[in-house]
PDB file of C-alpha atoms in Angstrom:
ATOM      1  CA  MET A  30      15.522   6.652   5.887  1.00 92.00           C
ATOM      2  CA  LYS A  31      13.949   3.256   5.341  1.00 91.00           C
ATOM      3  CA  PHE A  32      11.608   1.913   8.009  1.00 92.00           C
ATOM      4  CA  SER A  33      13.936  -1.038   8.592  1.00 89.00           C
ATOM      5  CA  GLU A  34      16.662   1.363   9.789  1.00 92.00           C
ATOM      6  CA  LEU A  35      14.502   3.241  12.284  1.00 94.00           C
ATOM      7  CA  LYS A  36      14.684   0.948  15.319  1.00 92.00           C
ATOM      8  CA  LYS A  37      18.477   0.734  15.200  1.00 93.00           C
ATOM      9  CA  ARG A  38      18.745   4.524  14.954  1.00 94.00           C
ATOM     10  CA  ILE A  39      16.365   5.133  17.871  1.00 93.00           C
ATOM     11  CA  ASN A  40      18.047   2.520  20.072  1.00 92.00           C
ATOM     12  CA  SER A  41      21.420   4.140  19.397  1.00 93.00           C
ATOM     13  CA  GLY A  42      20.076   7.482  20.580  1.00 91.00           C
ATOM     14  CA  ASP A  43      19.969   9.025  17.107  1.00 93.00           C
ATOM     15  CA  ILE A  44      16.593  10.702  17.532  1.00 93.00           C
ATOM     16  CA  LYS A  45      15.589  13.537  15.215  1.00 93.00           C
ATOM     17  CA  PRO A  46      13.306  16.372  16.327  1.00 93.00           C
ATOM     18  CA  PHE A  47      11.002  16.052  13.323  1.00 94.00           C
ATOM     19  CA  TYR A  48       9.872  13.063  11.216  1.00 95.00           C
ATOM     20  CA  VAL A  49       7.387  12.634   8.379  1.00 94.00           C
ATOM     21  CA  LEU A  50       6.131   9.148   7.494  1.00 94.00           C
ATOM     22  CA  THR A  51       5.846   8.460   3.762  1.00 90.00           C
ATOM     23  CA  GLY A  52       4.535   5.424   1.859  1.00 86.00           C
ATOM     24  CA  ASN A  53       1.232   3.612   2.231  1.00 80.00           C
ATOM     25  CA  ASP A  54       1.792   0.629   4.562  1.00 85.00           C
ATOM     26  CA  GLU A  55      -0.296   1.439   7.633  1.00 87.00           C
ATOM     27  CA  TYR A  56       1.275  -1.370   9.698  1.00 88.00           C
ATOM     28  CA  LEU A  57       4.735   0.117   9.139  1.00 92.00           C
ATOM     29  CA  LYS A  58       3.464   3.589   9.982  1.00 93.00           C
ATOM     30  CA  SER A  59       1.928   2.459  13.263  1.00 92.00           C
ATOM     31  CA  SER A  60       5.106   0.489  14.030  1.00 93.00           C
ATOM     32  CA  ALA A  61       7.229   3.587  13.324  1.00 95.00           C
ATOM     33  CA  VAL A  62       5.118   5.599  15.766  1.00 95.00           C
ATOM     34  CA  ARG A  63       5.502   2.871  18.406  1.00 93.00           C
ATOM     35  CA  ILE A  64       9.300   2.768  17.911  1.00 95.00           C
ATOM     36  CA  ILE A  65       9.645   6.556  18.176  1.00 95.00           C
ATOM     37  CA  LYS A  66       7.389   6.656  21.237  1.00 93.00           C
ATOM     38  CA  SER A  67       9.695   4.091  22.895  1.00 90.00           C
ATOM     39  CA  ALA A  68      12.205   6.931  23.346  1.00 89.00           C
ATOM     40  CA  VAL A  69       9.676   8.789  25.527  1.00 91.00           C
ATOM     41  CA  SER A  70       9.317   7.960  29.208  1.00 90.00           C
ATOM     42  CA  MET A  71       5.775   7.697  30.547  1.00 91.00           C
ATOM     43  CA  PRO A  72       4.050   8.111  27.136  1.00 87.00           C
ATOM     44  CA  GLU A  73       0.666   8.276  28.843  1.00 89.00           C
ATOM     45  CA  LEU A  74       1.760  11.729  30.037  1.00 91.00           C
ATOM     46  CA  ASN A  75       4.151  12.719  27.279  1.00 92.00           C
ATOM     47  CA  ALA A  76       2.492  11.654  24.041  1.00 93.00           C
ATOM     48  CA  LEU A  77      -0.117  13.711  22.217  1.00 93.00           C
ATOM     49  CA  THR A  78      -1.707  13.036  18.800  1.00 93.00           C
ATOM     50  CA  LEU A  79      -3.515  15.767  16.877  1.00 93.00           C
ATOM     51  CA  ASP A  80      -5.633  15.517  13.740  1.00 90.00           C
ATOM     52  CA  SER A  81      -5.201  18.493  11.362  1.00 88.00           C
ATOM     53  CA  PRO A  82      -4.263  20.979  14.114  1.00 92.00           C
ATOM     54  CA  THR A  83      -4.257  24.724  13.609  1.00 92.00           C
ATOM     55  CA  ALA A  84      -0.911  26.490  13.588  1.00 91.00           C
ATOM     56  CA  VAL A  85      -1.538  27.723  17.156  1.00 92.00           C
ATOM     57  CA  GLN A  86      -2.407  24.215  18.408  1.00 93.00           C
ATOM     58  CA  LEU A  87       0.725  22.830  16.779  1.00 93.00           C
ATOM     59  CA  ARG A  88       2.973  25.507  18.295  1.00 92.00           C
ATOM     60  CA  ASP A  89       1.479  24.974  21.761  1.00 93.00           C
ATOM     61  CA  ALA A  90       1.822  21.177  21.541  1.00 93.00           C
ATOM     62  CA  VAL A  91       5.492  21.383  20.578  1.00 93.00           C
ATOM     63  CA  ALA A  92       6.242  23.981  23.277  1.00 92.00           C
ATOM     64  CA  ALA A  93       4.601  22.050  26.128  1.00 93.00           C
ATOM     65  CA  PRO A  94       7.281  20.736  28.546  1.00 92.00           C
ATOM     66  CA  PRO A  95       7.603  16.968  29.129  1.00 92.00           C
ATOM     67  CA  ILE A  96       6.553  15.539  32.493  1.00 92.00           C
ATOM     68  CA  MET A  97       9.197  13.412  34.262  1.00 90.00           C
ATOM     69  CA  SER A  98      10.787  12.630  30.894  1.00 90.00           C
ATOM     70  CA  ASP A  99      13.543  13.988  28.669  1.00 90.00           C
ATOM     71  CA  ARG A 100      11.249  14.061  25.639  1.00 92.00           C
ATOM     72  CA  ARG A 101       7.698  14.634  24.559  1.00 94.00           C
ATOM     73  CA  TYR A 102       6.066  12.982  21.495  1.00 96.00           C
ATOM     74  CA  VAL A 103       3.737  15.063  19.324  1.00 95.00           C
ATOM     75  CA  GLY A 104       1.967  13.169  16.534  1.00 95.00           C
ATOM     76  CA  VAL A 105       0.096  14.936  13.734  1.00 94.00           C
ATOM     77  CA  ARG A 106      -2.067  12.842  11.418  1.00 90.00           C
ATOM     78  CA  THR A 107      -2.311  15.448   8.657  1.00 87.00           C
ATOM     79  CA  LEU A 108      -0.526  18.776   8.607  1.00 88.00           C
ATOM     80  CA  THR A 109      -2.707  21.378   6.879  1.00 86.00           C
ATOM     81  CA  ASP A 110      -2.041  24.698   8.608  1.00 87.00           C
ATOM     82  CA  VAL A 111       1.351  26.208   9.483  1.00 88.00           C
ATOM     83  CA  THR A 112       0.340  29.827   8.905  1.00 87.00           C
ATOM     84  CA  GLY A 113       2.913  32.158  10.386  1.00 85.00           C
ATOM     85  CA  LEU A 114       5.096  29.406  11.847  1.00 85.00           C
ATOM     86  CA  GLY A 115       7.928  29.739   9.332  1.00 82.00           C
ATOM     87  CA  ALA A 116      10.468  26.912   9.361  1.00 82.00           C
ATOM     88  CA  TYR A 117      10.143  24.174  11.961  1.00 85.00           C
ATOM     89  CA  ALA A 118      13.388  25.380  13.531  1.00 84.00           C
ATOM     90  CA  ASP A 119      11.528  28.566  14.522  1.00 85.00           C
ATOM     91  CA  ILE A 120       9.186  26.675  16.867  1.00 87.00           C
ATOM     92  CA  ALA A 121      11.203  23.517  17.625  1.00 87.00           C
ATOM     93  CA  ASP A 122      11.778  22.590  21.258  1.00 88.00           C
ATOM     94  CA  PRO A 123      14.778  20.335  22.085  1.00 89.00           C
ATOM     95  CA  ALA A 124      12.529  18.126  24.173  1.00 91.00           C
ATOM     96  CA  ALA A 125       9.861  17.641  21.491  1.00 93.00           C
ATOM     97  CA  VAL A 126       9.751  14.971  18.787  1.00 95.00           C
ATOM     98  CA  LEU A 127       7.217  15.907  16.107  1.00 95.00           C
ATOM     99  CA  VAL A 128       5.929  13.121  13.827  1.00 96.00           C
ATOM    100  CA  VAL A 129       3.598  13.758  10.871  1.00 94.00           C
ATOM    101  CA  THR A 130       2.009  10.397  10.080  1.00 92.00           C
ATOM    102  CA  ASP A 131      -0.317  10.915   7.110  1.00 85.00           C
ATOM    103  CA  GLN A 132       0.611  13.686   4.715  1.00 75.00           C
ATOM    104  CA  PRO A 133      -1.316  13.795   1.393  1.00 65.00           C
ATOM    105  CA  GLU A 134       0.637  13.662  -1.860  1.00 63.00           C
ATOM    106  CA  PRO A 135       0.795  16.918  -3.858  1.00 59.00           C
ATOM    107  CA  ARG A 136      -2.025  17.252  -6.396  1.00 57.00           C
ATOM    108  CA  ARG A 137      -0.649  16.382  -9.812  1.00 54.00           C
ATOM    109  CA  GLY A 138      -0.837  19.019 -12.485  1.00 53.00           C
ATOM    110  CA  LYS A 139      -2.262  21.708 -10.193  1.00 60.00           C
ATOM    111  CA  LYS A 140      -0.524  24.761  -8.865  1.00 65.00           C
ATOM    112  CA  GLU A 141       0.075  24.733  -5.124  1.00 67.00           C
ATOM    113  CA  SER A 142      -2.016  27.033  -3.004  1.00 78.00           C
ATOM    114  CA  ARG A 143      -0.206  29.384  -0.644  1.00 80.00           C
ATOM    115  CA  ARG A 144      -1.112  27.140   2.294  1.00 80.00           C
ATOM    116  CA  GLU A 145       0.122  23.994   0.537  1.00 82.00           C
ATOM    117  CA  GLU A 146       3.390  25.719  -0.296  1.00 84.00           C
ATOM    118  CA  GLU A 147       3.886  26.728   3.363  1.00 86.00           C
ATOM    119  CA  VAL A 148       3.199  23.152   4.517  1.00 86.00           C
ATOM    120  CA  ARG A 149       5.641  21.734   1.988  1.00 85.00           C
ATOM    121  CA  LYS A 150       8.374  24.114   3.136  1.00 86.00           C
ATOM    122  CA  PHE A 151       7.630  23.302   6.778  1.00 89.00           C
ATOM    123  CA  LEU A 152       7.901  19.559   6.058  1.00 88.00           C
ATOM    124  CA  SER A 153      11.200  20.003   4.218  1.00 87.00           C
ATOM    125  CA  ALA A 154      12.941  20.121   7.604  1.00 88.00           C
ATOM    126  CA  ALA A 155      11.635  16.670   8.550  1.00 92.00           C
ATOM    127  CA  GLU A 156      13.521  13.391   8.383  1.00 94.00           C
ATOM    128  CA  PRO A 157      11.409  11.187   6.047  1.00 94.00           C
ATOM    129  CA  ILE A 158      10.767   7.585   7.046  1.00 95.00           C
ATOM    130  CA  ASP A 159       9.838   5.411   4.062  1.00 93.00           C
ATOM    131  CA  CYS A 160       6.900   3.186   5.040  1.00 91.00           C
ATOM    132  CA  SER A 161       6.409   1.739   1.571  1.00 87.00           C
ATOM    133  CA  PRO A 162       6.008  -2.077   1.290  1.00 85.00           C
ATOM    134  CA  LEU A 163       9.113  -3.938   2.446  1.00 88.00           C
ATOM    135  CA  ASP A 164      11.294  -6.072   0.212  1.00 88.00           C
ATOM    136  CA  LEU A 165      10.969  -9.865   0.455  1.00 89.00           C
ATOM    137  CA  PRO A 166      14.143 -10.542   2.509  1.00 91.00           C
ATOM    138  CA  THR A 167      12.934  -8.091   5.172  1.00 91.00           C
ATOM    139  CA  ILE A 168       9.452  -9.628   5.171  1.00 93.00           C
ATOM    140  CA  PHE A 169      10.941 -13.132   5.492  1.00 94.00           C
ATOM    141  CA  ALA A 170      13.084 -11.971   8.427  1.00 93.00           C
ATOM    142  CA  TRP A 171       9.976 -10.520  10.095  1.00 94.00           C
ATOM    143  CA  MET A 172       8.085 -13.793   9.637  1.00 95.00           C
ATOM    144  CA  ALA A 173      11.001 -15.792  11.074  1.00 94.00           C
ATOM    145  CA  ALA A 174      11.031 -13.580  14.177  1.00 93.00           C
ATOM    146  CA  GLU A 175       7.246 -13.850  14.567  1.00 93.00           C
ATOM    147  CA  ALA A 176       7.405 -17.638  14.094  1.00 94.00           C
ATOM    148  CA  LYS A 177       9.614 -17.942  17.188  1.00 93.00           C
ATOM    149  CA  LYS A 178       6.974 -16.190  19.290  1.00 91.00           C
ATOM    150  CA  TYR A 179       4.371 -18.762  18.235  1.00 90.00           C
ATOM    151  CA  GLU A 180       6.831 -21.682  18.338  1.00 92.00           C
ATOM    152  CA  VAL A 181       6.152 -22.538  14.711  1.00 94.00           C
ATOM    153  CA  THR A 182       8.299 -22.829  11.613  1.00 94.00           C
ATOM    154  CA  VAL A 183       7.296 -21.351   8.272  1.00 95.00           C
ATOM    155  CA  GLU A 184       8.375 -22.905   4.988  1.00 95.00           C
ATOM    156  CA  ARG A 185      10.042 -20.433   2.644  1.00 93.00           C
ATOM    157  CA  ASP A 186       7.545 -21.187  -0.131  1.00 93.00           C
ATOM    158  CA  ALA A 187       4.709 -20.501   2.315  1.00 94.00           C
ATOM    159  CA  ALA A 188       6.290 -17.191   3.331  1.00 94.00           C
ATOM    160  CA  ALA A 189       6.692 -16.193  -0.317  1.00 91.00           C
ATOM    161  CA  LEU A 190       3.101 -17.153  -1.143  1.00 90.00           C
ATOM    162  CA  LEU A 191       1.731 -15.207   1.835  1.00 92.00           C
ATOM    163  CA  ALA A 192       3.706 -12.124   0.744  1.00 89.00           C
ATOM    164  CA  GLU A 193       2.317 -12.503  -2.796  1.00 83.00           C
ATOM    165  CA  TYR A 194      -1.267 -13.025  -1.619  1.00 83.00           C
ATOM    166  CA  CYS A 195      -0.986  -9.886   0.538  1.00 85.00           C
ATOM    167  CA  ARG A 196       0.932  -7.856  -2.080  1.00 79.00           C
ATOM    168  CA  SER A 197       3.679  -7.270   0.551  1.00 85.00           C
ATOM    169  CA  ASP A 198       1.263  -5.219   2.670  1.00 85.00           C
ATOM    170  CA  MET A 199       2.479  -5.695   6.254  1.00 90.00           C
ATOM    171  CA  SER A 200      -0.883  -4.637   7.680  1.00 85.00           C
ATOM    172  CA  ARG A 201      -2.430  -7.703   6.080  1.00 85.00           C
ATOM    173  CA  ILE A 202       0.601  -9.997   6.446  1.00 91.00           C
ATOM    174  CA  SER A 203       0.730  -9.435  10.209  1.00 91.00           C
ATOM    175  CA  GLY A 204      -2.934 -10.384  10.667  1.00 89.00           C
ATOM    176  CA  GLU A 205      -2.825 -13.377   8.343  1.00 91.00           C
ATOM    177  CA  PHE A 206       0.444 -14.658   9.813  1.00 93.00           C
ATOM    178  CA  GLY A 207      -1.025 -14.552  13.310  1.00 91.00           C
ATOM    179  CA  LYS A 208      -3.998 -16.574  12.087  1.00 90.00           C
ATOM    180  CA  LEU A 209      -1.762 -19.149  10.389  1.00 93.00           C
ATOM    181  CA  ALA A 210       0.583 -19.398  13.374  1.00 92.00           C
ATOM    182  CA  SER A 211      -2.306 -19.954  15.792  1.00 90.00           C
ATOM    183  CA  TYR A 212      -3.646 -22.660  13.475  1.00 89.00           C
ATOM    184  CA  ARG A 213      -0.256 -24.430  13.336  1.00 90.00           C
ATOM    185  CA  MET A 214       0.865 -23.752  16.923  1.00 85.00           C
ATOM    186  CA  GLY A 215       3.991 -25.833  17.517  1.00 86.00           C
ATOM    187  CA  GLY A 216       3.991 -27.083  13.905  1.00 93.00           C
ATOM    188  CA  ARG A 217       4.918 -25.991  10.394  1.00 94.00           C
ATOM    189  CA  ILE A 218       3.170 -23.466   8.132  1.00 95.00           C
ATOM    190  CA  THR A 219       3.034 -24.774   4.566  1.00 95.00           C
ATOM    191  CA  PRO A 220       1.931 -23.291   1.226  1.00 93.00           C
ATOM    192  CA  ASP A 221      -1.232 -25.423   1.447  1.00 92.00           C
ATOM    193  CA  ASP A 222      -2.083 -23.705   4.759  1.00 92.00           C
ATOM    194  CA  VAL A 223      -1.773 -20.316   3.058  1.00 91.00           C
ATOM    195  CA  ARG A 224      -3.997 -21.401   0.159  1.00 86.00           C
ATOM    196  CA  LEU A 225      -6.563 -22.816   2.600  1.00 87.00           C
ATOM    197  CA  MET A 226      -6.753 -19.908   5.034  1.00 88.00           C
ATOM    198  CA  VAL A 227      -5.763 -16.723   3.180  1.00 85.00           C
ATOM    199  CA  GLN A 228      -7.860 -14.928   0.562  1.00 75.00           C
ATOM    200  CA  PRO A 229      -5.572 -13.379  -2.094  1.00 72.00           C
ATOM    201  CA  GLU A 230      -5.674  -9.627  -2.486  1.00 70.00           C
ATOM    202  CA  PRO A 231      -7.754  -8.658  -5.554  1.00 65.00           C
ATOM    203  CA  GLU A 232      -4.666  -7.143  -7.176  1.00 67.00           C
ATOM    204  CA  TYR A 233      -2.755 -10.432  -6.864  1.00 68.00           C
ATOM    205  CA  ALA A 234      -5.692 -12.379  -8.252  1.00 74.00           C
ATOM    206  CA  MET A 235      -5.892  -9.868 -11.114  1.00 77.00           C
ATOM    207  CA  TRP A 236      -2.288 -10.606 -12.086  1.00 76.00           C
ATOM    208  CA  GLN A 237      -3.119 -14.324 -12.063  1.00 79.00           C
ATOM    209  CA  LEU A 238      -6.121 -13.634 -14.291  1.00 84.00           C
ATOM    210  CA  SER A 239      -3.956 -11.548 -16.618  1.00 85.00           C
ATOM    211  CA  GLY A 240      -1.546 -14.459 -17.017  1.00 84.00           C
ATOM    212  CA  ALA A 241      -4.365 -16.825 -17.923  1.00 86.00           C
ATOM    213  CA  ILE A 242      -5.675 -14.346 -20.499  1.00 89.00           C
ATOM    214  CA  ALA A 243      -2.194 -13.930 -22.001  1.00 87.00           C
ATOM    215  CA  ALA A 244      -1.999 -17.720 -22.317  1.00 86.00           C
ATOM    216  CA  LYS A 245      -5.476 -17.766 -23.947  1.00 87.00           C
ATOM    217  CA  ASN A 246      -6.538 -20.232 -21.264  1.00 89.00           C
ATOM    218  CA  ALA A 247     -10.270 -19.597 -20.830  1.00 89.00           C
ATOM    219  CA  ALA A 248     -10.723 -22.473 -18.366  1.00 89.00           C
ATOM    220  CA  GLU A 249      -8.004 -21.147 -16.058  1.00 88.00           C
ATOM    221  CA  ALA A 250      -9.327 -17.602 -16.384  1.00 88.00           C
ATOM    222  CA  MET A 251     -12.794 -18.749 -15.308  1.00 89.00           C
ATOM    223  CA  LYS A 252     -11.326 -20.750 -12.416  1.00 86.00           C
ATOM    224  CA  ILE A 253      -9.531 -17.641 -11.143  1.00 83.00           C
ATOM    225  CA  TYR A 254     -12.663 -15.518 -11.637  1.00 85.00           C
ATOM    226  CA  GLU A 255     -14.691 -18.013  -9.576  1.00 83.00           C
ATOM    227  CA  SER A 256     -12.186 -17.646  -6.715  1.00 77.00           C
ATOM    228  CA  PHE A 257     -13.132 -13.946  -6.375  1.00 78.00           C
ATOM    229  CA  ASP A 258     -15.471 -13.004  -3.545  1.00 75.00           C
ATOM    230  CA  GLU A 259     -19.086 -12.110  -4.287  1.00 79.00           C
ATOM    231  CA  ASP A 260     -18.483  -8.360  -4.432  1.00 76.00           C
ATOM    232  CA  ALA A 261     -15.535  -8.702  -6.835  1.00 76.00           C
ATOM    233  CA  ARG A 262     -17.662 -10.813  -9.206  1.00 82.00           C
ATOM    234  CA  ARG A 263     -20.290  -8.072  -9.611  1.00 85.00           C
ATOM    235  CA  PRO A 264     -20.195  -6.828 -13.241  1.00 86.00           C
ATOM    236  CA  GLU A 265     -19.537  -3.198 -12.307  1.00 84.00           C
ATOM    237  CA  THR A 266     -16.735  -4.075  -9.887  1.00 84.00           C
ATOM    238  CA  LEU A 267     -15.168  -6.642 -12.189  1.00 85.00           C
ATOM    239  CA  PHE A 268     -15.210  -4.297 -15.182  1.00 86.00           C
ATOM    240  CA  GLY A 269     -13.511  -1.544 -13.188  1.00 86.00           C
ATOM    241  CA  VAL A 270     -10.722  -3.807 -11.943  1.00 83.00           C
ATOM    242  CA  VAL A 271     -10.080  -5.533 -15.293  1.00 88.00           C
ATOM    243  CA  GLN A 272     -10.268  -2.318 -17.329  1.00 88.00           C
ATOM    244  CA  SER A 273      -7.882  -0.518 -14.945  1.00 85.00           C
ATOM    245  CA  HIS A 274      -5.361  -3.374 -15.129  1.00 84.00           C
ATOM    246  CA  PHE A 275      -5.269  -3.584 -18.925  1.00 88.00           C
ATOM    247  CA  ARG A 276      -5.282   0.204 -19.260  1.00 87.00           C
ATOM    248  CA  ARG A 277      -2.077   0.251 -17.207  1.00 84.00           C
ATOM    249  CA  LEU A 278      -0.536  -2.422 -19.390  1.00 88.00           C
ATOM    250  CA  TYR A 279      -1.476  -0.579 -22.581  1.00 90.00           C
ATOM    251  CA  TYR A 280      -0.122   2.795 -21.462  1.00 87.00           C
ATOM    252  CA  SER A 281       3.130   1.198 -20.296  1.00 86.00           C
ATOM    253  CA  LEU A 282       3.796   0.350 -23.960  1.00 88.00           C
ATOM    254  CA  THR A 283       2.528   3.551 -25.547  1.00 87.00           C
ATOM    255  CA  GLU A 284       3.853   6.232 -23.161  1.00 82.00           C
ATOM    256  CA  ASP A 285       7.245   6.962 -21.635  1.00 79.00           C
ATOM    257  CA  GLY A 286       7.915   5.788 -18.084  1.00 69.00           C
ATOM    258  CA  GLU A 287       7.630   9.176 -16.382  1.00 74.00           C
ATOM    259  CA  THR A 288       4.289   9.859 -18.055  1.00 72.00           C
ATOM    260  CA  VAL A 289       2.956   6.454 -16.981  1.00 68.00           C
ATOM    261  CA  LYS A 290       4.062   6.998 -13.381  1.00 67.00           C
ATOM    262  CA  LYS A 291       2.343  10.400 -13.270  1.00 68.00           C
ATOM    263  CA  LEU A 292      -0.741   9.336 -15.231  1.00 65.00           C
ATOM    264  CA  LEU A 293      -1.399   6.124 -13.345  1.00 63.00           C
ATOM    265  CA  GLY A 294       0.293   6.841 -10.028  1.00 61.00           C
ATOM    266  CA  VAL A 295       2.691   3.878  -9.997  1.00 58.00           C
ATOM    267  CA  ARG A 296       6.189   3.532  -8.512  1.00 58.00           C
ATOM    268  CA  ASP A 297       9.359   2.426 -10.304  1.00 56.00           C
ATOM    269  CA  ASN A 298       9.222  -1.176  -9.052  1.00 54.00           C
ATOM    270  CA  ALA A 299       5.550  -1.478 -10.046  1.00 61.00           C
ATOM    271  CA  LEU A 300       6.267  -0.007 -13.488  1.00 71.00           C
ATOM    272  CA  TYR A 301       8.837  -2.724 -14.161  1.00 69.00           C
ATOM    273  CA  ALA A 302       6.295  -5.454 -13.357  1.00 70.00           C
ATOM    274  CA  ILE A 303       3.632  -3.747 -15.487  1.00 80.00           C
ATOM    275  CA  LYS A 304       5.916  -3.492 -18.518  1.00 82.00           C
ATOM    276  CA  ARG A 305       6.971  -7.105 -18.154  1.00 80.00           C
ATOM    277  CA  GLU A 306       3.346  -8.228 -18.104  1.00 84.00           C
ATOM    278  CA  ALA A 307       2.422  -5.943 -21.014  1.00 88.00           C
ATOM    279  CA  ALA A 308       5.161  -7.540 -23.142  1.00 89.00           C
ATOM    280  CA  LYS A 309       3.236 -10.832 -22.971  1.00 88.00           C
ATOM    281  CA  PHE A 310       0.449  -9.198 -24.969  1.00 91.00           C
ATOM    282  CA  GLY A 311       1.867  -6.477 -27.188  1.00 92.00           C
ATOM    283  CA  GLU A 312       0.288  -3.121 -28.009  1.00 92.00           C
ATOM    284  CA  ALA A 313      -2.186  -4.386 -30.649  1.00 92.00           C
ATOM    285  CA  ALA A 314      -3.566  -7.161 -28.424  1.00 92.00           C
ATOM    286  CA  LEU A 315      -3.999  -4.801 -25.486  1.00 92.00           C
ATOM    287  CA  ALA A 316      -5.822  -2.291 -27.708  1.00 93.00           C
ATOM    288  CA  ARG A 317      -8.219  -5.055 -28.806  1.00 91.00           C
ATOM    289  CA  ILE A 318      -8.797  -6.091 -25.194  1.00 92.00           C
ATOM    290  CA  LEU A 319      -9.645  -2.514 -24.180  1.00 92.00           C
ATOM    291  CA  LEU A 320     -12.032  -2.206 -27.125  1.00 91.00           C
ATOM    292  CA  SER A 321     -13.675  -5.512 -26.181  1.00 90.00           C
ATOM    293  CA  LEU A 322     -14.044  -4.338 -22.585  1.00 90.00           C
ATOM    294  CA  ALA A 323     -15.626  -1.062 -23.705  1.00 91.00           C
ATOM    295  CA  GLU A 324     -18.130  -2.939 -25.880  1.00 90.00           C
ATOM    296  CA  THR A 325     -18.955  -5.342 -23.056  1.00 89.00           C
ATOM    297  CA  ASP A 326     -19.444  -2.450 -20.632  1.00 89.00           C
ATOM    298  CA  GLU A 327     -21.874  -0.855 -23.081  1.00 90.00           C
ATOM    299  CA  ASP A 328     -23.775  -4.158 -23.409  1.00 89.00           C
ATOM    300  CA  ILE A 329     -23.994  -4.388 -19.612  1.00 85.00           C
ATOM    301  CA  LYS A 330     -25.275  -0.818 -19.260  1.00 85.00           C
ATOM    302  CA  ASN A 331     -27.925  -1.054 -21.990  1.00 87.00           C
ATOM    303  CA  GLY A 332     -29.145  -4.439 -20.777  1.00 84.00           C
ATOM    304  CA  THR A 333     -28.057  -6.465 -23.826  1.00 86.00           C
ATOM    305  CA  LEU A 334     -26.169  -8.723 -21.410  1.00 87.00           C
ATOM    306  CA  PRO A 335     -28.206 -10.115 -18.482  1.00 88.00           C
ATOM    307  CA  ARG A 336     -26.568  -9.293 -15.142  1.00 83.00           C
ATOM    308  CA  GLU A 337     -26.534 -12.980 -14.173  1.00 85.00           C
ATOM    309  CA  THR A 338     -24.066 -13.825 -16.959  1.00 88.00           C
ATOM    310  CA  ALA A 339     -22.418 -10.448 -17.654  1.00 89.00           C
ATOM    311  CA  SER A 340     -19.279 -11.112 -15.605  1.00 89.00           C
ATOM    312  CA  GLU A 341     -18.630 -14.508 -17.168  1.00 90.00           C
ATOM    313  CA  VAL A 342     -19.118 -13.044 -20.658  1.00 90.00           C
ATOM    314  CA  LEU A 343     -16.711 -10.214 -19.810  1.00 89.00           C
ATOM    315  CA  ILE A 344     -13.988 -12.718 -18.832  1.00 89.00           C
ATOM    316  CA  LEU A 345     -14.532 -14.928 -21.894  1.00 90.00           C
ATOM    317  CA  ARG A 346     -14.603 -11.971 -24.305  1.00 88.00           C
ATOM    318  CA  THR A 347     -11.383 -10.680 -22.790  1.00 90.00           C
ATOM    319  CA  VAL A 348      -9.690 -14.029 -23.360  1.00 89.00           C
ATOM    320  CA  GLY A 349     -11.021 -14.099 -26.910  1.00 82.00           C
ATOM    321  CA  GLY A 350      -9.985 -10.512 -27.533  1.00 56.00           C
ATOM    322  CA  ILE A 351      -6.381 -11.499 -28.122  1.00 51.00           C
TER     323      ILE A 351
END
């Protein structure tokens, strides 16, 4: 189930006994918890959150009767121990709603331990709620609803730019939108307001930098680099971010899609964007860029490049490496 479907389901009374939250948007996860808790009367008495409980603690929490309510909410941040519990149906109580909010992804390429296998089987009974970043229409609808609360209007281009700057992360969008709406109380939020008040996510800025490098535009590349915060301009930090970005682009052209997704940990929608960007360069150009980055990193480490100018040289060599 997608996060956007959850509220309608809960309000209609379609409440499952067991949920697991997937995806990496913490705002959506906390919102999902709030929506599920809304089905519980007197949550101060009937809501319990546990962090990595033992199997006994989990069984006891689920079995505890609700107080002056039809349901009881049991939240588990990370489920690590279900020893002896069997399937969730074996311990489920009709009055309990169990929600696992932060379950680690399986370790790639490694055999599951007995405990990990038991947890996976236990979670297989859960209804998954996808808390991955929302699509743009859903984000725009959220902004329109929030705008009414602040009595502001938001231009579509401003909404799109804010989503781009925040890489569709609702945790960040919610905070930045509140700041913008307070600034323009009773007025209109424009793209210029977003540029003035919102710092782009490093990943978004990296895509901008990649475009400037593909266009062989050193001046634009330096302008984008200078917009980075002080920490992002440090040679070690900058090298890591730039090298990781171009490594992804290179592998998207030299490996099959499934290998890239496993090797680099990217989703289908991200892989499409990566391949599209990589096509601007081509395999040979990306190989030269990676070689140039490796040589620059070596010059930084052995002191051939002074730290004061190392980051600027890294950007200029990368542009010239095409």
